[in-house]
Coordinates of C-alpha atoms in Angstrom, one line a residue:
Chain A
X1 CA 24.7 9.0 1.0
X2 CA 22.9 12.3 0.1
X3 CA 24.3 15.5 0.4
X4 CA 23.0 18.5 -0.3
X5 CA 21.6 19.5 -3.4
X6 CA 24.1 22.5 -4.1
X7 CA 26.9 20.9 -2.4
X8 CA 26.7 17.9 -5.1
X9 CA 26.2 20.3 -8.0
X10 CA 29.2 22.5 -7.9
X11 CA 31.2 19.5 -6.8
X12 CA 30.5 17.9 -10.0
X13 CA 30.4 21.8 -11.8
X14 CA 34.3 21.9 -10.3
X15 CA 35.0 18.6 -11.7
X16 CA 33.5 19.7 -14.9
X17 CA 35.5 22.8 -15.2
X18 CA 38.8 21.6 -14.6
X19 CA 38.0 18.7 -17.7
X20 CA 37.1 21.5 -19.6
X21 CA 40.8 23.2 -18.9
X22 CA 42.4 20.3 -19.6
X23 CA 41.0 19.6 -22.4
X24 CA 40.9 23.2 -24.4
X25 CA 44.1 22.9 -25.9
X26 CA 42.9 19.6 -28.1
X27 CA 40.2 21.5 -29.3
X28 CA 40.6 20.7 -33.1
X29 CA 38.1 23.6 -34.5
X30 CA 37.4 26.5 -32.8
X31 CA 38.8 27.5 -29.3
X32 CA 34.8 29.0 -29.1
X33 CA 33.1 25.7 -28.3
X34 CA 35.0 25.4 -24.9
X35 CA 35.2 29.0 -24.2
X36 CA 31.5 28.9 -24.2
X37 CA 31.2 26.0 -22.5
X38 CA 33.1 27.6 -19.5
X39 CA 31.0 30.7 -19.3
X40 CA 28.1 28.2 -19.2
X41 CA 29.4 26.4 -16.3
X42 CA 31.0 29.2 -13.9
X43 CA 27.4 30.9 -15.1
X44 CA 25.7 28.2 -13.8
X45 CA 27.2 27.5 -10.3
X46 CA 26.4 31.7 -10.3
X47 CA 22.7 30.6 -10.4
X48 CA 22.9 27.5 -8.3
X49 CA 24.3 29.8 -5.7
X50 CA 21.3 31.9 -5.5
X51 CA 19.1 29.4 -6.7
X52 CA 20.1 25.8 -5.9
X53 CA 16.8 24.3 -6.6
X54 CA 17.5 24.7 -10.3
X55 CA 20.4 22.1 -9.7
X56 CA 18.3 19.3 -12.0
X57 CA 18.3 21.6 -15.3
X58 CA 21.9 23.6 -14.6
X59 CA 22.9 20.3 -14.5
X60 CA 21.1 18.9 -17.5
X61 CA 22.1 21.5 -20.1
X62 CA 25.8 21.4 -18.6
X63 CA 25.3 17.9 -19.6
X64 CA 24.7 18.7 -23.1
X65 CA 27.0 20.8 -23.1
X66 CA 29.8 18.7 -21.9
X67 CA 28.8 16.1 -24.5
X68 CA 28.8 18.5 -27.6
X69 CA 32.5 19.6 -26.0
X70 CA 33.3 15.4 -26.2
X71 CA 31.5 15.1 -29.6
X72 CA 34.5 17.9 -30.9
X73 CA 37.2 16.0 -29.7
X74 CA 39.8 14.3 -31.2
X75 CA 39.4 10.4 -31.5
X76 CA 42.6 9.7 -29.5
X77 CA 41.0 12.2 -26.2
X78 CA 37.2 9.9 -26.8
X79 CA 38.2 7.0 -23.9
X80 CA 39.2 9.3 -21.2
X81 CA 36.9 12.0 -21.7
X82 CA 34.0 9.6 -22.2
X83 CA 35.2 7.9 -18.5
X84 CA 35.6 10.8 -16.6
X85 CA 32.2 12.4 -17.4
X86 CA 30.4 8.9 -17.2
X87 CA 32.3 9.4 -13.3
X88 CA 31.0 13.0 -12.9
X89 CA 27.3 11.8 -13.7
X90 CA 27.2 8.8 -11.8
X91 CA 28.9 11.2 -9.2
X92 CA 26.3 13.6 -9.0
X93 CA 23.5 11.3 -8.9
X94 CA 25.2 9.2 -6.3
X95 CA 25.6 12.4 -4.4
X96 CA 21.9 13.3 -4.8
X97 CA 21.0 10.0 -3.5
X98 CA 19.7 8.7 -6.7
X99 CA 21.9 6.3 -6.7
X100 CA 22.9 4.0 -4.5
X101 CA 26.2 3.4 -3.0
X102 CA 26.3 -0.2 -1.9
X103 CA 23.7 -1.7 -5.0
X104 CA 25.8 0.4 -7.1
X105 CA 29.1 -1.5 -5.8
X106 CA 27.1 -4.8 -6.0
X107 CA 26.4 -4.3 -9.4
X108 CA 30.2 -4.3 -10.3
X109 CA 30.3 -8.1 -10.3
X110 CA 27.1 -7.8 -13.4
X111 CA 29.3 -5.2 -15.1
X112 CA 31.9 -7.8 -15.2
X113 CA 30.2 -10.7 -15.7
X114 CA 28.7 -8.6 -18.7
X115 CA 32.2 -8.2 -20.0
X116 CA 33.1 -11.6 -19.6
X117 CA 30.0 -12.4 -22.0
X118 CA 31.0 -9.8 -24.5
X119 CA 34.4 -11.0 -24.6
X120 CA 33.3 -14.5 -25.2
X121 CA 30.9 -13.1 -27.5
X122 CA 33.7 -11.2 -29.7
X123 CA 35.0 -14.7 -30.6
X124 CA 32.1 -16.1 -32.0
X125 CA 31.9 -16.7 -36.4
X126 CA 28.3 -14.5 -36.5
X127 CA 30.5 -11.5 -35.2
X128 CA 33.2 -11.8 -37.5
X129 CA 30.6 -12.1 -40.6
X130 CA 29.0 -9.3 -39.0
X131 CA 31.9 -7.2 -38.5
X132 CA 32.8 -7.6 -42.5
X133 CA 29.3 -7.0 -43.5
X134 CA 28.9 -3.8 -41.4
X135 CA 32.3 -2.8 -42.5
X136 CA 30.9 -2.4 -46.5
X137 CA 28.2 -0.5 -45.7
X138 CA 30.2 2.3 -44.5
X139 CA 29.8 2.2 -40.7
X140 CA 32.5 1.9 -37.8
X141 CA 32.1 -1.8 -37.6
X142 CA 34.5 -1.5 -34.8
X143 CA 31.8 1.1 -32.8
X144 CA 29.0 -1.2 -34.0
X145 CA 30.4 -4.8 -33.0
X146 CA 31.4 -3.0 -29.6
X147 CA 27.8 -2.2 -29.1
X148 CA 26.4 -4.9 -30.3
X149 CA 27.8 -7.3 -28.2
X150 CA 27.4 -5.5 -25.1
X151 CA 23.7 -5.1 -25.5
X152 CA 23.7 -8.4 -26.3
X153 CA 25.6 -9.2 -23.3
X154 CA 23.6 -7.2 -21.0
X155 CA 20.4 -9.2 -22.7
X156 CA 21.9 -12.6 -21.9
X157 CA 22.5 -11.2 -18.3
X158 CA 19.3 -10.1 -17.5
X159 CA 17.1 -12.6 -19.0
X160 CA 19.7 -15.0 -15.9
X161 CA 18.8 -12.2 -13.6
X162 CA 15.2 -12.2 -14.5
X163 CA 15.0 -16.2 -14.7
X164 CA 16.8 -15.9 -11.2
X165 CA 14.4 -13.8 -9.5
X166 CA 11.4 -15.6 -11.2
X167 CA 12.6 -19.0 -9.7
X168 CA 12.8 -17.4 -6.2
X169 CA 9.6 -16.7 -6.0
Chain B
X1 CA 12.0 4.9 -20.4
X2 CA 13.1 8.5 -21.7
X3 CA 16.5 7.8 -19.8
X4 CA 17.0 4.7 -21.9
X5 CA 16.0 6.4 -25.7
X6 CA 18.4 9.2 -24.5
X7 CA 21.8 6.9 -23.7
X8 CA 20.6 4.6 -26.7
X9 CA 19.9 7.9 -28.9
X10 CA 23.8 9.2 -27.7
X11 CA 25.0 5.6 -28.8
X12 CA 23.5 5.9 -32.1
X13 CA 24.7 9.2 -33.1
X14 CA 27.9 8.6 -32.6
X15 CA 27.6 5.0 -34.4
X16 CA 26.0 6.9 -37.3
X17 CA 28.4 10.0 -37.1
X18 CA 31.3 7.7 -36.7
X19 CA 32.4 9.9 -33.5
X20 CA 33.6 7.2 -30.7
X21 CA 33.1 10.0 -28.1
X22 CA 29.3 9.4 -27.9
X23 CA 29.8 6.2 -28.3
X24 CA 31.4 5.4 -25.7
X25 CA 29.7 7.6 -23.1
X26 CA 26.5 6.5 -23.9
X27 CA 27.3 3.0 -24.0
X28 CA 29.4 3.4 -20.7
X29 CA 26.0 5.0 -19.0
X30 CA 23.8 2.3 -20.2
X31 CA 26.1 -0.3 -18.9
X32 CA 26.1 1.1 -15.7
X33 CA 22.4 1.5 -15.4
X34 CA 21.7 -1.6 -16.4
X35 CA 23.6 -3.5 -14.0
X36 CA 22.5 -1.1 -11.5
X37 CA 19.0 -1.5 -12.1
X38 CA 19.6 -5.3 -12.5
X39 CA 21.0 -5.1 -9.1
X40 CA 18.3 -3.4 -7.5
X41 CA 15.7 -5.7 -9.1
X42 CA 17.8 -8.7 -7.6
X43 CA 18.0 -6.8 -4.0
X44 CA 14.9 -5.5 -3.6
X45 CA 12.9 -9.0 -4.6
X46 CA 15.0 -11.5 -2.2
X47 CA 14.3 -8.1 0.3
X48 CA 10.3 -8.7 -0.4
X49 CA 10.7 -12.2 -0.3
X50 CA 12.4 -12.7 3.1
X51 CA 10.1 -9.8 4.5
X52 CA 7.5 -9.7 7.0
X53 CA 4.8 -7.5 8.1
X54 CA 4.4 -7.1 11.9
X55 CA 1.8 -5.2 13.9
X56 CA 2.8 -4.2 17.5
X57 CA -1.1 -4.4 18.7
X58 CA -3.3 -7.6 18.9
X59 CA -6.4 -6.0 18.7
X60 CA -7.6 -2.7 18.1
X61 CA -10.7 -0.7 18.9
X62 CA -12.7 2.1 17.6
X63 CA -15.9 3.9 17.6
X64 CA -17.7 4.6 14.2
X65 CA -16.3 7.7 12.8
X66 CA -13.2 8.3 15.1
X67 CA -9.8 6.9 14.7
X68 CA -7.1 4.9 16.3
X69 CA -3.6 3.9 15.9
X70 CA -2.0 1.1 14.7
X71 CA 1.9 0.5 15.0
X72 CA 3.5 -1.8 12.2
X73 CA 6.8 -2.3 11.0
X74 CA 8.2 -3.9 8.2
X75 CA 11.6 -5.9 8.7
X76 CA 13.3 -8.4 6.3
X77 CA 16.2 -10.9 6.7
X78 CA 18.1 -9.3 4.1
X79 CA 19.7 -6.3 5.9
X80 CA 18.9 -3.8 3.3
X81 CA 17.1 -1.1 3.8
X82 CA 14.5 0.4 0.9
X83 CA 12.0 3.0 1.0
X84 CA 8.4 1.4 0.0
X85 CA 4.8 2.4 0.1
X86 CA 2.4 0.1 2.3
X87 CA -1.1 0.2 1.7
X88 CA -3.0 -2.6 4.5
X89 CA -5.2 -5.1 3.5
X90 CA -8.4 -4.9 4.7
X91 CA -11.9 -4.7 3.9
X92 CA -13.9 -0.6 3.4
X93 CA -14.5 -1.4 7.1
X94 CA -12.0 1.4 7.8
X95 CA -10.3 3.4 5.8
X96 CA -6.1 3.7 6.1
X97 CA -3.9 5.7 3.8
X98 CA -1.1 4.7 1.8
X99 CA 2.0 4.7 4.4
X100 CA 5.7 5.4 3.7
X101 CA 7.9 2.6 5.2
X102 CA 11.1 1.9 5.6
X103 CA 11.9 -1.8 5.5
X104 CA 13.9 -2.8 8.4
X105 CA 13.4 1.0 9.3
X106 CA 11.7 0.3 12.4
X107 CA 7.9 1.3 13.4
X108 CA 5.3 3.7 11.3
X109 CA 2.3 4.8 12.9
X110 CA -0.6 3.9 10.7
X111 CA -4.3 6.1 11.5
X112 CA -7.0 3.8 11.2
X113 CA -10.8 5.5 10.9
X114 CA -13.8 3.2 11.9
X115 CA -16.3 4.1 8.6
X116 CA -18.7 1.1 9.0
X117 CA -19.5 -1.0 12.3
X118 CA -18.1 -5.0 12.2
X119 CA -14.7 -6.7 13.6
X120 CA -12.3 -7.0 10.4
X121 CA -8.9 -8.7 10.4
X122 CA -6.0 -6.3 8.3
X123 CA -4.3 -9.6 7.2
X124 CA -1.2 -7.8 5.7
X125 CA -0.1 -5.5 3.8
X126 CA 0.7 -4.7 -0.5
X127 CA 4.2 -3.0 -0.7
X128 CA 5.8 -1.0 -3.6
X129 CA 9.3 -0.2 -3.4
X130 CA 9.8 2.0 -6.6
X131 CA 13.6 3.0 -6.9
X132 CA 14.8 6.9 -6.8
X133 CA 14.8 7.3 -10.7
X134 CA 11.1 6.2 -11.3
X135 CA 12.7 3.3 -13.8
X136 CA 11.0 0.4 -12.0
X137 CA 8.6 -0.8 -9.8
X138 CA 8.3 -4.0 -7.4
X139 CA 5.2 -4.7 -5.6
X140 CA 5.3 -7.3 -2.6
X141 CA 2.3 -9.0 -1.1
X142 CA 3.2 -9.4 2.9
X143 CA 0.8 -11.8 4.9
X144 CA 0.9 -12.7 8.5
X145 CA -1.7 -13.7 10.9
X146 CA -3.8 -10.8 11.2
X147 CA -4.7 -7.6 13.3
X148 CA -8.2 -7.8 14.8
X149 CA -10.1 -4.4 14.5
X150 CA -13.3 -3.8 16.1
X151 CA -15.3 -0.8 15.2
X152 CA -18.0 -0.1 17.4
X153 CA -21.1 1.7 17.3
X154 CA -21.2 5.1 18.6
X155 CA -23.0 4.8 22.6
X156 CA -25.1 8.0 22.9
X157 CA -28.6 7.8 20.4
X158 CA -28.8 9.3 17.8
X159 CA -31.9 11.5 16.6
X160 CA -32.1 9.2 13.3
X161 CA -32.5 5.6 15.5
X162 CA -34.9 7.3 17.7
X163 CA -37.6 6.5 14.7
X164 CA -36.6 3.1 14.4
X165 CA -37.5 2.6 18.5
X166 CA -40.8 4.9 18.5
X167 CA -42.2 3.7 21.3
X168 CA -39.3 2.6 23.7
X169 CA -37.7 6.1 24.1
X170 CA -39.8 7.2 27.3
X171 CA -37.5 7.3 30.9
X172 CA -40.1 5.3 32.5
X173 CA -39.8 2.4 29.9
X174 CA -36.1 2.9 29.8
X175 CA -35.2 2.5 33.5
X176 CA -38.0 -0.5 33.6
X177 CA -35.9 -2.1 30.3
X178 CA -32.8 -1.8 32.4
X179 CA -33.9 -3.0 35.7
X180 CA -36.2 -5.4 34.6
X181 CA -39.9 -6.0 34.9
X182 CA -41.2 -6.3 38.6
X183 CA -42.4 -9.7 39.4
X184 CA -43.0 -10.0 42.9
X185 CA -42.3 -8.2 46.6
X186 CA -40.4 -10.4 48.4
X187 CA -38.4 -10.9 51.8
X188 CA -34.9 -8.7 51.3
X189 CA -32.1 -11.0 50.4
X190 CA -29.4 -9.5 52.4
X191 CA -26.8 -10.6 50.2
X192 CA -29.0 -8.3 47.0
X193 CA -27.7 -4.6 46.8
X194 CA -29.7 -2.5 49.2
X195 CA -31.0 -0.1 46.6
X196 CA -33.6 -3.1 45.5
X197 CA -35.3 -2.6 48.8
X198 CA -38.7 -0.9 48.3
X199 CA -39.0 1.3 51.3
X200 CA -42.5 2.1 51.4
X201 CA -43.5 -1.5 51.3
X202 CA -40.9 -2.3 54.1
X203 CA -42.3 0.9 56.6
X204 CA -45.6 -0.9 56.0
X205 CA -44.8 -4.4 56.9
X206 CA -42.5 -3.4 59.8
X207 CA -39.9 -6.0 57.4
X208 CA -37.1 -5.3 54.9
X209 CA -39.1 -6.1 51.4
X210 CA -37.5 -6.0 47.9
X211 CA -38.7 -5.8 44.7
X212 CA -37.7 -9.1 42.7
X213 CA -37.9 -8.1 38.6
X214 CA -37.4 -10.2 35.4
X215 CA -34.0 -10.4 33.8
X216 CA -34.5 -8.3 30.8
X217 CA -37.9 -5.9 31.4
X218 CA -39.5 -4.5 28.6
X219 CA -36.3 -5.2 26.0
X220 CA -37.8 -5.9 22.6
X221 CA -37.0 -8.3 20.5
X222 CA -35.8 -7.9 17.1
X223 CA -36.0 -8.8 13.4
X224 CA -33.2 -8.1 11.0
X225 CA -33.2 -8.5 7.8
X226 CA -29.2 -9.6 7.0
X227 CA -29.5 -10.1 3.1
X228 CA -27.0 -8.1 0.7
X229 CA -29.1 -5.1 0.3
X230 CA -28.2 -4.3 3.7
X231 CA -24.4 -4.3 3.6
X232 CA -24.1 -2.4 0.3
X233 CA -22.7 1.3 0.7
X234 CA -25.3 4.1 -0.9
X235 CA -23.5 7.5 -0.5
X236 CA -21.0 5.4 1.7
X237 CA -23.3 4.8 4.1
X238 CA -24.9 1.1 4.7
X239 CA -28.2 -0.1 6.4
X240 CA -27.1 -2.5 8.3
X241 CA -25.0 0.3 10.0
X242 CA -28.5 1.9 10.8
X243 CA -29.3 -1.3 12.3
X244 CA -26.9 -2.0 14.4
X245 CA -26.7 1.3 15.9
X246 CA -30.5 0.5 16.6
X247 CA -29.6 -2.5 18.5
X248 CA -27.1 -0.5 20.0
X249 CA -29.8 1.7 21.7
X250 CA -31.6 -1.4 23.1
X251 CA -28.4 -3.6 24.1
X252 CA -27.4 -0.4 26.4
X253 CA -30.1 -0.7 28.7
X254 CA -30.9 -4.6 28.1
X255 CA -27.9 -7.0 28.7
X256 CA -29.0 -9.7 25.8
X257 CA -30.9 -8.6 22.9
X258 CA -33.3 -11.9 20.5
X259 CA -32.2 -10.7 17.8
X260 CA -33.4 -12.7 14.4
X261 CA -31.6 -12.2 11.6
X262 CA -33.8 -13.2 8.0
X263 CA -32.8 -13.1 4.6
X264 CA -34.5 -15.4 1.6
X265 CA -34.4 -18.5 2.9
X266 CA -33.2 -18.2 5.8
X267 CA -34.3 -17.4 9.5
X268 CA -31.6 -17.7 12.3
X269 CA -32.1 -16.5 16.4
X270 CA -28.7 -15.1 17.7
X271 CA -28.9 -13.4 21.2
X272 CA -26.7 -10.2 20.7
X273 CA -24.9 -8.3 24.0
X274 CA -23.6 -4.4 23.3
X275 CA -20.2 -6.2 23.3
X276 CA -21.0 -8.3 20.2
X277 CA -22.6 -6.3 17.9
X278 CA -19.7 -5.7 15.6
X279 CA -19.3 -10.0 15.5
X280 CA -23.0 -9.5 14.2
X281 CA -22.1 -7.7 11.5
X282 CA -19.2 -9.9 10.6
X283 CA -21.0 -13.2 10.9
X284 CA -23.5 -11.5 8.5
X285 CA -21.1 -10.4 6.0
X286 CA -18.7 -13.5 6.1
X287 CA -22.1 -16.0 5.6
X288 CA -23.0 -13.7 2.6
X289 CA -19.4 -13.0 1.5
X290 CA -18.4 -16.9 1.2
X291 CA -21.5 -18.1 -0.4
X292 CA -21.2 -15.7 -3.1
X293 CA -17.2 -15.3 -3.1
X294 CA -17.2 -14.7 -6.9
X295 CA -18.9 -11.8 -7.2
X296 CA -17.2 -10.1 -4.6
X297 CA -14.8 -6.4 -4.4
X298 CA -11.4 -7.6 -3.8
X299 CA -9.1 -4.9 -3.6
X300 CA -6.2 -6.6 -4.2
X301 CA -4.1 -6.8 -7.7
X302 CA -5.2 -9.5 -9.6
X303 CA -2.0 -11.5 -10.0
X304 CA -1.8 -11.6 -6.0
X305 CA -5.2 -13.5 -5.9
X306 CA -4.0 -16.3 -5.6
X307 CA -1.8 -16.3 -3.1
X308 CA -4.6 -16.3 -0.8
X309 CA -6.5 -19.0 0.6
X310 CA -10.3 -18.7 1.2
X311 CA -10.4 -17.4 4.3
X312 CA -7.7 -14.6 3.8
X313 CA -10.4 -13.6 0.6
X314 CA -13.1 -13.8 2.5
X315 CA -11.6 -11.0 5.7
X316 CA -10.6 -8.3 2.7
X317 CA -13.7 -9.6 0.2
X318 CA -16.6 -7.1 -0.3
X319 CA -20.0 -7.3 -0.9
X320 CA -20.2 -5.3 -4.6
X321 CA -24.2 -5.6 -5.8
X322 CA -27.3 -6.6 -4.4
X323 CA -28.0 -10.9 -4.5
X324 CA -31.8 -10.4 -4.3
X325 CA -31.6 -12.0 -1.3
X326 CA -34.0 -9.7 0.4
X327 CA -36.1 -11.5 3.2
X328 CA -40.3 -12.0 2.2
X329 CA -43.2 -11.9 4.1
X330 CA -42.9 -15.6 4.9
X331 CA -39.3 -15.3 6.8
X332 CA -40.8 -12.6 8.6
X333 CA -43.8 -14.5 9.8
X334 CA -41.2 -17.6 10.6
X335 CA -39.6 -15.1 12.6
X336 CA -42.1 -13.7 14.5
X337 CA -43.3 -17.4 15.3
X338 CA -40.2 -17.8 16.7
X339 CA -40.4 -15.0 19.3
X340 CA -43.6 -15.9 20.1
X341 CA -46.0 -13.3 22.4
X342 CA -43.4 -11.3 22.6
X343 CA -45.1 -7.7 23.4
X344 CA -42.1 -5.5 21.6
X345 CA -40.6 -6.4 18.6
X346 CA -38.5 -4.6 16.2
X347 CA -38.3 -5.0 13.0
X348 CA -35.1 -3.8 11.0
X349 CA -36.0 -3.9 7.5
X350 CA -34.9 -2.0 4.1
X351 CA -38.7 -1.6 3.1
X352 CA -38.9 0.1 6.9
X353 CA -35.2 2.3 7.0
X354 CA -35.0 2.6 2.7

């Protein structure tokens, strides 16, 4: 699947816009951040009108953008705001053809299985002890233990994976 | 790389900001790439391993310096279909460019140039199939039986050979090397093309008389010096190419060439037809090439070596430096003992062509 350059970019810029409407009424500091951010996207799909081969960095700094708008949210908005413009980037690359479709659909059963692990993961004593060390030295231990145990997860997966493919050949 | 230090960089900020926004996104994003680069590692390998290389032709031809074609396609069991870079295996023989294939994509048209004369094998082909973010890379050695390439010499002389056959160049001596000497005047045979009929001869007698001639006339025999010196490339250009080019020349107008090939050691009669000269230069190369297989110019990644038998080696091995394994004055002599009174003789030498 590939479409055109432009075609994918505004998609994703449309996308973009309307999660920045929806979302300008939590904003808990200044109703600046997101104004700005929406001149910087309608601004942009101006420019990847007349110029769609600056798609790549229209897209990157709407990126940054879009994360500095999350970054300013409140914690309660963080889940479904982090989700939907995970979607939107995995979107546009899949719609630039830098992604896959089908290997990206096969690697569901991994991102599972990778759950799966963490979950079993969660349960074990080293996490807890973890969890109440972290927890006195004044970080999120909740945030850390999360991404602790998915990169350790994702470790245990692809040293199978790797194992797999070494055995095969 | 940069990809990975960015979502990990997001991750840690909002770890060390306490914000579960960034978090979140950039551990969501590194999940997915993971396991979507995981996948594709998976894919693409059991793709390379269940993949073969075919080539449409059995065998192709080409004269020195021109090119040909060559149609070969890459299919795999797995029906997935990757975008890959095929470079060919085969020796500096001739030269073929790095190729975009599809696998299981159907045919690519390779051009193949003829840059030194000899008959080569392309036993396969090195794939990469690198996915669209640049993250990774897998290479895939594909073997299968072989495409024979001959690359001939070039038919019309060329001013440079004309020194190495001072001597033989005149029309007279030409058409005499090509018909063969006359022996005798005999009775016409009527079943021999009329054109042997010597007219003059025949109005004397008041009978049809033809002229009976040798098999191979005034064709001279020749010495060739087959050590290493002659194979390696100076300015990409090679002796023995020189030298068979010269035996070109002679094979065109005699049908079997004495030729003697001598190196240190070693003195060896072949009789050479214009049809076998690039098999000269490979049995040359491959006697050279497998005695001395450890010092040869593979140009294949290391940790593929050894995938390949000795034979495989030897088609794609190259000849890097000199074995001093030039022929003396003593293999020369053998060889000239050998021809015995032979009248013309030709010797192909580096102290001669150097």
């Amino acid at each position: 699947m590939k479409l055109g350059n432009y075609v994918a970019y505004i998609s994703v810029s449309i996308t973009w816009l309307i999660m920045e409407l929806s979302v300008a009424q939590y904003m808990q500091y200044s109703g600046a951040i997101i104004f700005f951010a929406i001149l910087i996207n309608v601004a942009s799909m101006v420019i990847a009108s007349y110029r769609p081969a600056y798609h790549t960095y229209l897209f990157t700094v709407n990126t940054a953008v879009m994360i500095y708008v999350g970054y300013t949210l409140p914690s309660n908005l963080a889940t479904a705001y982090s989700m939907a413009l995970s979607i939107t980037i995995i979107m546009y690359l899949l719609l630039n053809g830098l992604l896959k479709p089908l290997i990206l659909l096969i690697s569901v059963p991994i991102i599972y299985v990778s759950y799966i692990v963490e979950k079993a993961l969660l349960r074990t004593p080293i996490i807890t002890v973890l969890s109440a060390l972290i927890g006195t030295a004044g970080i999120n231990s909740h945030l850390f233990i999360l991404v602790l145990s998915w990169y350790l997860s994702l470790f245990i997966v692809l040293i199978i994976i790797v194992l797999l493919v070494l055995l095969i050949k | 790389m940069v990809l990975y230090i960015l979502l990990s960089g997001i991750t840690y900020l909002g770890l060390l900001t306490n914000n579960p926004f960034t978090t979140y996104l950039g551990l969501t994003l590194f999940v997915t790439f993971t396991s979507y680069i995981l996948t594709w590692y998976l894919l693409v390998n059991l793709t390379l391993l269940n993949s073969q290389i075919i080539f449409e032709d059995g065998t192709i031809e080409v004269v020195i310096g021109n090119q040909a074609q060559l149609s070969v396609r890459v299919v795999s069991s797995i029906p997935l279909r990757f975008a890959s870079t095929l470079s060919l295996l085969h020796p500096p023989h001739v030269i073929t460019g790095v190729e975009r294939v599809v696998i299981n994509g159907g045919n690519k048209i390779v051009n193949i140039t003829g840059r030194w004369v000899g008959e080569v094998y392309i036993i396969g082909g090195l794939i990469e199939v690198a996915d669209e973010m640049g993250l990774l890379r897998v290479q895939g050695l594909l073997i299968n039986e072989g495409i024979h390439v001959i690359i001939r010499p070039a038919r019309s002389r060329k001013e440079g050979v004309k020194r190495g056959l001072s001597g033989y160049g005149e029309i007279g001596m030409f058409v005499e090397g090509m018909l063969g000497d006359l022996k005798a005047l005999v009775e016409y045979d009527y079943e021999r093309p009329a054109s042997s009929i010597h007219w003059l001869t025949s109005a004397r007698v008041g009978d049809l008389i033809m002229v009976s001639r040798g098999e191979h006339g005034s064709c001279p025999a020749i010495i060739m010096d087959s050590s290493s010196s002659v194979l390696i490339p100076r300015d990409g250009k090679r002796l023995i190419d020189e030298f068979l080019q010269a035996i070109s020349d002679v094979a065109q107008r005699c049908p079997e060439v004495n030729v003697i090939l001598v190196s240190r050691g070693y003195v060896e009669q072949r009789v050479i037809t214009w049809n076998s000269i690039p098999s000269l230069e490979r049995y040359v190369r491959i006697r050279i090439v497998k005695n001395h297989l450890d010092s040869a110019a593979i140009d294949i990644p290391q940790y593929f070596i050894r995938y390949l038998g000795i034979n495989e080696l030897a088609e794609v091995a190259y000849i890097k430096e000199e074995l001093n394994d030039e022929a003396t004055d003593a293999e020369i002599e053998k060889a000239h003992s050998i021809i015995g009174g032979r009248k013309h003789v030709l010797l192909l030498h580096p102290r001669v062509y150097g």
